[in-house]
């Protein structure tokens, strides 16, 4: 891998911000750039960094792809608008669900998301806005995992030999590409982002699709979204690196009101990790697991079974897709 990592120990956040602002500003010149904000720490840091460097020449979009967590699009747009950064909400839900229709293979699902973002949605926004640059929150670990062939992260393009100018009609600038997550958090903090953003647990680019085994439909996303609300209410803020609900592919036999009920199964995952390259399942108290099972089977329609993952990464990965 040609990109040189900039470690947390060697990072001077103020210098980094100034240097990257200068680079972005000279690359974009008098032109216009766009960026997509998801509300995660990486894209939030890019948004504020580039807003500082480019001012009105940066146009920020939140792509509502239909696969985000409950209330996320509105929450993120409103938070940034309070910070004086206007964000345009783009409704692309049907494009993403159309692209995912019928797909069950994990890599095909990831590829469908990549193509919908970069070939369809961003190409259209770039044309409409007159921008030539897409500013992107790719970080060192995304490149590392993709190059290692573990998972194709949705935002990796150039490092896989994709010429974005030729393929999609715009250039991609990646100011955070030398940093791992802890260093990105330092930059986000130095940029004045609130703690709820700079300390936010990671969330994958393919969003809830990374947590659906089998076909992705609006109904199946709604199921995993509802379970995610419960899992995050019960497990967030207790020191775990990341927690998640996963929807399994097959129906399992359950029972309700004394009768057989073929239903769905949710798997809960909760990880202890420092940088996501390795991870261990959190040793949750059994009462917490029981409460999760009770709430998920009572409040998420169709669920008759809840399991807890007890495997480490490796050989597991953190997300299932
Ligand atoms: P895995 O599943 O590879 O996840 O063990 C490691 C960390 O990366 C996040 N993740 C992703 N983040 N695009 C992202 O931006 C992706 O395609 C992606 N896949 C996984 C995951 O949530 C975990 O923190």
Short mmCIF file of C-alpha atoms and ligand atoms in Angstrom, two decimals:
data_model
loop_
_atom_site.label_atom_id
_atom_site.label_comp_id
_atom_site.label_asym_id
_atom_site.label_seq_id
_atom_site.Cartn_x
_atom_site.Cartn_y
_atom_site.Cartn_z
CA UNK A 1 0.00 0.00 0.00
CA UNK A 2 1.56 3.33 -1.09
CA UNK A 3 -0.27 5.57 1.39
CA UNK A 4 1.86 6.35 4.43
CA UNK A 5 0.06 6.09 7.75
CA UNK A 6 0.17 9.14 10.00
CA UNK A 7 0.02 7.71 13.52
CA UNK A 8 -1.76 9.29 16.46
CA UNK A 9 1.61 9.85 18.19
CA UNK A 10 2.93 11.78 15.18
CA UNK A 11 -0.24 13.79 14.61
CA UNK A 12 -0.34 17.51 15.34
CA UNK A 13 -4.05 18.25 14.80
CA UNK A 14 -3.72 22.02 14.21
CA UNK A 15 -0.87 21.55 11.71
CA UNK A 16 -2.75 18.76 9.98
CA UNK A 17 -5.88 20.91 9.64
CA UNK A 18 -3.92 23.84 8.22
CA UNK A 19 -1.96 21.69 5.81
CA UNK A 20 -5.04 19.85 4.52
CA UNK A 21 -7.03 23.09 4.22
CA UNK A 22 -4.28 24.54 2.02
CA UNK A 23 -4.12 21.38 -0.12
CA UNK A 24 -7.92 21.24 -0.57
CA UNK A 25 -8.17 24.91 -1.36
CA UNK A 26 -5.42 24.80 -3.97
CA UNK A 27 -6.78 21.59 -5.57
CA UNK A 28 -10.32 22.96 -5.91
CA UNK A 29 -9.23 26.50 -6.89
CA UNK A 30 -12.17 28.56 -8.13
CA UNK A 31 -14.26 25.46 -8.74
CA UNK A 32 -16.98 23.81 -6.70
CA UNK A 33 -16.68 20.64 -4.64
CA UNK A 34 -19.31 18.42 -3.10
CA UNK A 35 -19.23 16.04 -0.19
CA UNK A 36 -21.66 13.58 1.31
CA UNK A 37 -22.22 13.67 5.03
CA UNK A 38 -23.44 10.55 6.84
CA UNK A 39 -23.09 11.80 10.41
CA UNK A 40 -20.21 9.45 11.23
CA UNK A 41 -16.97 10.88 12.56
CA UNK A 42 -15.09 10.54 9.24
CA UNK A 43 -17.56 12.35 6.99
CA UNK A 44 -18.36 14.88 9.72
CA UNK A 45 -14.66 15.77 10.06
CA UNK A 46 -14.33 16.08 6.28
CA UNK A 47 -17.41 18.32 6.15
CA UNK A 48 -16.09 20.80 8.73
CA UNK A 49 -12.49 20.69 7.43
CA UNK A 50 -13.58 21.33 3.86
CA UNK A 51 -16.17 23.89 4.85
CA UNK A 52 -13.34 25.83 6.53
CA UNK A 53 -11.12 25.46 3.48
CA UNK A 54 -13.73 26.18 0.81
CA UNK A 55 -16.64 28.08 2.39
CA UNK A 56 -19.48 28.48 -0.13
CA UNK A 57 -17.53 26.53 -2.75
CA UNK A 58 -18.39 23.34 -0.83
CA UNK A 59 -21.86 21.88 -1.15
CA UNK A 60 -22.72 19.20 1.40
CA UNK A 61 -25.39 16.55 0.86
CA UNK A 62 -26.92 13.89 3.05
CA UNK A 63 -27.93 11.01 0.80
CA UNK A 64 -31.01 9.36 2.26
CA UNK A 65 -30.41 5.87 0.90
CA UNK A 66 -33.19 4.29 2.98
CA UNK A 67 -30.73 2.07 4.84
CA UNK A 68 -29.73 4.40 7.70
CA UNK A 69 -30.71 4.13 11.34
CA UNK A 70 -33.99 5.47 12.70
CA UNK A 71 -34.33 9.28 12.40
CA UNK A 72 -30.69 9.65 11.28
CA UNK A 73 -31.13 11.85 8.15
CA UNK A 74 -33.15 14.52 9.95
CA UNK A 75 -30.96 14.41 13.09
CA UNK A 76 -27.71 14.91 11.18
CA UNK A 77 -29.02 17.67 8.90
CA UNK A 78 -30.38 19.58 11.89
CA UNK A 79 -27.15 19.22 13.92
CA UNK A 80 -25.01 20.62 11.09
CA UNK A 81 -27.45 23.39 10.36
CA UNK A 82 -27.09 24.47 14.01
CA UNK A 83 -23.31 24.64 13.38
CA UNK A 84 -23.92 26.95 10.40
CA UNK A 85 -23.27 24.31 7.75
CA UNK A 86 -26.17 23.87 5.33
CA UNK A 87 -26.77 20.27 4.26
CA UNK A 88 -29.13 19.29 1.46
CA UNK A 89 -31.11 16.09 2.00
CA UNK A 90 -31.32 13.98 -1.17
CA UNK A 91 -34.00 11.29 -1.35
CA UNK A 92 -32.35 8.34 -3.13
CA UNK A 93 -34.21 5.56 -1.30
CA UNK A 94 -35.80 3.92 -4.31
CA UNK A 95 -32.54 3.94 -6.29
CA UNK A 96 -30.76 2.00 -3.55
CA UNK A 97 -33.58 -0.50 -2.98
CA UNK A 98 -33.88 -1.09 -6.75
CA UNK A 99 -30.15 -1.78 -6.97
CA UNK A 100 -30.28 -4.22 -4.03
CA UNK A 101 -33.31 -6.15 -5.27
CA UNK A 102 -32.72 -9.90 -5.49
CA UNK A 103 -29.09 -9.76 -4.27
CA UNK A 104 -27.97 -12.08 -1.49
CA UNK A 105 -24.20 -12.31 -1.97
CA UNK A 106 -22.39 -9.95 0.48
CA UNK A 107 -19.91 -8.58 -2.05
CA UNK A 108 -22.65 -8.06 -4.65
CA UNK A 109 -24.64 -6.08 -2.12
CA UNK A 110 -21.60 -3.92 -1.34
CA UNK A 111 -20.92 -3.44 -5.03
CA UNK A 112 -24.56 -2.39 -5.66
CA UNK A 113 -24.22 0.28 -2.97
CA UNK A 114 -20.90 1.52 -4.39
CA UNK A 115 -22.32 1.76 -7.92
CA UNK A 116 -25.49 3.52 -6.76
CA UNK A 117 -23.55 6.07 -4.75
CA UNK A 118 -20.77 6.83 -7.21
CA UNK A 119 -22.14 6.11 -10.68
CA UNK A 120 -25.72 7.21 -10.16
CA UNK A 121 -26.28 9.56 -7.24
CA UNK A 122 -22.97 11.48 -7.05
CA UNK A 123 -22.62 11.69 -10.84
CA UNK A 124 -26.04 13.29 -10.99
CA UNK A 125 -25.31 15.72 -8.13
CA UNK A 126 -21.94 16.60 -9.65
CA UNK A 127 -23.58 17.39 -13.01
CA UNK A 128 -26.37 19.43 -11.43
CA UNK A 129 -24.03 21.41 -9.14
CA UNK A 130 -21.22 21.94 -11.66
CA UNK A 131 -18.71 20.43 -9.19
CA UNK A 132 -15.55 18.66 -10.32
CA UNK A 133 -14.47 17.28 -6.97
CA UNK A 134 -15.93 14.88 -4.45
CA UNK A 135 -14.40 15.17 -0.99
CA UNK A 136 -14.39 11.90 0.79
CA UNK A 137 -13.88 10.60 4.34
CA UNK A 138 -11.90 7.48 3.42
CA UNK A 139 -9.50 6.48 6.21
CA UNK A 140 -6.41 4.28 6.36
CA UNK A 141 -8.20 1.20 7.72
CA UNK A 142 -10.77 1.24 4.86
CA UNK A 143 -7.95 0.97 2.34
CA UNK A 144 -6.07 -1.63 4.38
CA UNK A 145 -9.06 -4.00 4.70
CA UNK A 146 -10.01 -3.65 1.05
CA UNK A 147 -6.48 -4.20 -0.26
CA UNK A 148 -6.07 -7.17 2.09
CA UNK A 149 -9.17 -8.62 0.42
CA UNK A 150 -11.16 -8.91 3.66
CA UNK A 151 -14.05 -6.70 2.62
CA UNK A 152 -14.47 -4.19 -0.12
CA UNK A 153 -15.28 -0.99 1.78
CA UNK A 154 -17.81 0.94 -0.22
CA UNK A 155 -15.70 4.06 -0.48
CA UNK A 156 -12.54 2.57 -1.96
CA UNK A 157 -12.13 3.48 -5.62
CA UNK A 158 -8.74 4.77 -6.74
CA UNK A 159 -6.85 2.20 -4.66
CA UNK A 160 -8.66 -0.51 -6.62
CA UNK A 161 -7.53 1.08 -9.89
CA UNK A 162 -10.81 2.91 -10.58
CA UNK A 163 -10.25 6.15 -12.51
CA UNK A 164 -13.12 8.22 -11.08
CA UNK A 165 -12.63 11.06 -13.58
CA UNK A 166 -13.09 8.65 -16.49
CA UNK A 167 -15.70 6.38 -14.89
CA UNK A 168 -17.88 8.89 -13.05
CA UNK A 169 -16.86 12.35 -14.30
CA UNK A 170 -15.28 13.78 -11.12
CA UNK A 171 -12.09 13.57 -9.04
CA UNK A 172 -12.04 12.31 -5.47
CA UNK A 173 -10.03 14.06 -2.74
CA UNK A 174 -9.42 12.09 0.50
CA UNK A 175 -7.89 14.34 3.17
CA UNK A 176 -8.11 11.75 6.01
CA UNK A 177 -6.64 8.80 4.14
CA UNK A 178 -3.46 8.60 6.25
CA UNK A 179 -5.36 8.39 9.55
CA UNK A 180 -6.88 5.63 11.62
CA UNK A 181 -10.05 6.22 13.62
CA UNK A 182 -8.46 7.46 16.89
CA UNK A 183 -6.53 10.10 14.92
CA UNK A 184 -9.70 11.11 13.02
CA UNK A 185 -11.42 11.61 16.39
CA UNK A 186 -8.62 14.00 17.43
CA UNK A 187 -9.06 15.98 14.22
CA UNK A 188 -12.84 16.09 14.66
CA UNK A 189 -12.36 17.37 18.22
CA UNK A 190 -9.84 19.99 17.10
CA UNK A 191 -12.31 21.11 14.42
CA UNK A 192 -14.81 21.91 17.17
CA UNK A 193 -17.29 19.10 16.50
CA UNK A 194 -19.43 18.12 19.52
CA UNK A 195 -18.48 15.04 21.56
CA UNK A 196 -21.56 13.15 20.34
CA UNK A 197 -19.87 13.24 16.91
CA UNK A 198 -16.14 12.93 17.67
CA UNK A 199 -16.75 10.03 20.06
CA UNK A 200 -19.47 8.39 17.99
CA UNK A 201 -19.15 4.61 17.64
CA UNK A 202 -18.32 3.61 14.07
CA UNK A 203 -21.11 2.78 11.65
CA UNK A 204 -20.43 1.15 8.28
CA UNK A 205 -20.80 2.92 4.93
CA UNK A 206 -23.19 0.22 3.62
CA UNK A 207 -25.26 1.08 6.72
CA UNK A 208 -27.89 -1.46 7.82
CA UNK A 209 -27.23 -3.52 4.67
CA UNK A 210 -24.07 -4.69 6.45
CA UNK A 211 -26.45 -6.22 9.02
CA UNK A 212 -28.94 -8.04 6.83
CA UNK A 213 -28.16 -11.62 5.81
CA UNK A 214 -29.94 -12.46 2.56
CA UNK A 215 -32.05 -10.15 0.43
CA UNK A 216 -32.40 -6.49 1.42
CA UNK A 217 -35.92 -5.10 1.12
CA UNK A 218 -37.50 -2.02 2.74
CA UNK A 219 -39.40 -4.36 5.13
CA UNK A 220 -36.28 -6.29 6.17
CA UNK A 221 -34.39 -3.01 6.72
CA UNK A 222 -37.28 -1.77 8.88
CA UNK A 223 -36.99 -4.94 11.01
CA UNK A 224 -33.26 -4.53 11.62
CA UNK A 225 -33.74 -0.77 12.16
CA UNK A 226 -36.28 -1.40 14.94
CA UNK A 227 -34.01 -3.99 16.58
CA UNK A 228 -31.07 -1.56 16.30
CA UNK A 229 -32.97 1.07 18.31
CA UNK A 230 -33.39 -1.43 21.15
CA UNK A 231 -29.81 -2.74 21.00
CA UNK A 232 -28.39 0.80 21.04
CA UNK A 233 -30.69 1.88 23.89
CA UNK A 234 -29.56 -1.07 25.99
CA UNK A 235 -25.85 -1.21 25.09
CA UNK A 236 -24.60 2.22 23.95
CA UNK A 237 -22.55 4.38 26.27
CA UNK A 238 -21.34 1.38 28.32
CA UNK A 239 -17.82 1.33 26.90
CA UNK A 240 -18.18 -1.20 24.07
CA UNK A 241 -16.52 -0.28 20.77
CA UNK A 242 -19.64 -1.06 18.73
CA UNK A 243 -22.95 -2.84 19.14
CA UNK A 244 -25.39 -4.00 16.50
CA UNK A 245 -28.44 -6.04 15.57
CA UNK A 246 -28.21 -8.44 12.63
CA UNK A 247 -31.18 -9.94 10.78
CA UNK A 248 -30.70 -13.58 9.83
CA UNK A 249 -31.75 -14.92 6.45
CA UNK A 250 -33.87 -17.91 7.24
CA UNK A 251 -37.07 -18.33 9.15
CA UNK A 252 -36.86 -20.35 12.35
CA UNK A 253 -39.56 -22.23 14.21
CA UNK A 254 -40.95 -20.36 17.16
CA UNK A 255 -44.22 -20.42 19.06
CA UNK A 256 -46.76 -17.84 20.05
CA UNK A 257 -50.09 -18.32 21.84
CA UNK A 258 -49.45 -22.07 22.00
CA UNK A 259 -49.09 -22.39 18.22
CA UNK A 260 -46.17 -22.78 15.86
CA UNK A 261 -44.91 -19.45 14.50
CA UNK A 262 -42.26 -19.45 11.76
CA UNK A 263 -40.47 -16.23 12.50
CA UNK A 264 -37.26 -14.30 12.09
CA UNK A 265 -34.07 -14.31 14.10
CA UNK A 266 -32.02 -11.34 15.31
CA UNK A 267 -28.40 -11.76 16.31
CA UNK A 268 -26.95 -9.21 18.72
CA UNK A 269 -23.25 -8.36 18.44
CA UNK A 270 -21.34 -6.19 20.88
CA UNK A 271 -17.60 -5.69 20.42
CA UNK A 272 -14.61 -4.71 22.52
CA UNK A 273 -11.89 -3.36 20.23
CA UNK A 274 -9.45 -0.50 19.90
CA UNK A 275 -9.19 -0.03 16.14
CA UNK A 276 -11.54 -2.66 14.63
CA UNK A 277 -8.71 -4.76 13.21
CA UNK A 278 -9.29 -7.33 15.94
CA UNK A 279 -12.21 -7.54 18.36
CA UNK A 280 -13.66 -9.61 21.18
CA UNK A 281 -17.30 -10.02 22.15
CA UNK A 282 -18.17 -7.93 25.21
CA UNK A 283 -18.91 -10.04 28.31
CA UNK A 284 -22.42 -8.70 28.81
CA UNK A 285 -24.29 -9.58 32.02
CA UNK A 286 -26.89 -12.28 31.40
CA UNK A 287 -29.69 -10.00 32.67
CA UNK A 288 -28.85 -7.53 29.90
CA UNK A 289 -29.01 -10.30 27.30
CA UNK A 290 -32.36 -11.49 28.69
CA UNK A 291 -33.76 -7.96 28.55
CA UNK A 292 -32.61 -7.60 24.95
CA UNK A 293 -34.31 -10.87 24.00
CA UNK A 294 -37.52 -9.86 25.73
CA UNK A 295 -37.69 -6.37 24.22
CA UNK A 296 -36.76 -7.49 20.70
CA UNK A 297 -39.25 -10.38 20.59
CA UNK A 298 -42.00 -8.18 22.07
CA UNK A 299 -41.43 -4.98 20.09
CA UNK A 300 -40.05 -6.00 16.70
CA UNK A 301 -42.76 -7.63 14.57
CA UNK A 302 -41.93 -11.13 13.33
CA UNK A 303 -38.97 -11.91 15.62
CA UNK A 304 -39.17 -15.19 17.52
CA UNK A 305 -35.49 -15.76 18.33
CA UNK A 306 -32.57 -13.63 19.59
CA UNK A 307 -28.96 -14.84 19.80
CA UNK A 308 -25.70 -13.29 21.02
CA UNK A 309 -22.48 -13.69 19.01
CA UNK A 310 -19.58 -15.06 21.08
CA UNK A 311 -16.93 -15.23 18.35
CA UNK A 312 -13.85 -13.01 18.16
CA UNK A 313 -12.51 -11.18 15.08
CA UNK A 314 -10.76 -13.07 13.52
CA UNK A 315 -12.19 -15.43 12.36
CA UNK A 316 -15.44 -13.42 12.51
CA UNK A 317 -15.62 -9.89 11.15
CA UNK A 318 -17.59 -7.27 13.06
CA UNK A 319 -20.36 -6.76 10.51
CA UNK A 320 -21.94 -9.82 8.89
CA UNK A 321 -21.92 -8.59 5.29
P1 LIG B 1 -15.53 -5.52 9.78
O1 LIG B 1 -16.93 -5.97 9.52
O2 LIG B 1 -14.72 -5.40 8.52
O3 LIG B 1 -15.68 -4.05 10.34
O4 LIG B 1 -14.83 -6.30 10.85
C1 LIG B 1 -14.61 -3.30 10.88
C2 LIG B 1 -15.10 -1.90 11.16
O5 LIG B 1 -15.37 -1.21 9.93
C3 LIG B 1 -16.75 -0.89 9.82
N1 LIG B 1 -17.14 -1.25 8.45
C4 LIG B 1 -17.21 -0.39 7.46
N2 LIG B 1 -17.05 0.93 7.44
N3 LIG B 1 -17.51 0.96 5.11
C5 LIG B 1 -17.21 1.62 6.26
O6 LIG B 1 -17.11 2.85 6.24
C6 LIG B 1 -17.71 -0.39 5.05
O7 LIG B 1 -17.97 -0.94 4.01
C7 LIG B 1 -17.55 -1.07 6.30
N4 LIG B 1 -17.66 -2.36 6.61
C8 LIG B 1 -17.38 -2.44 7.94
C9 LIG B 1 -17.46 -1.72 10.86
O8 LIG B 1 -18.67 -1.13 11.28
C10 LIG B 1 -16.42 -1.85 11.93
O9 LIG B 1 -16.37 -0.70 12.77
#
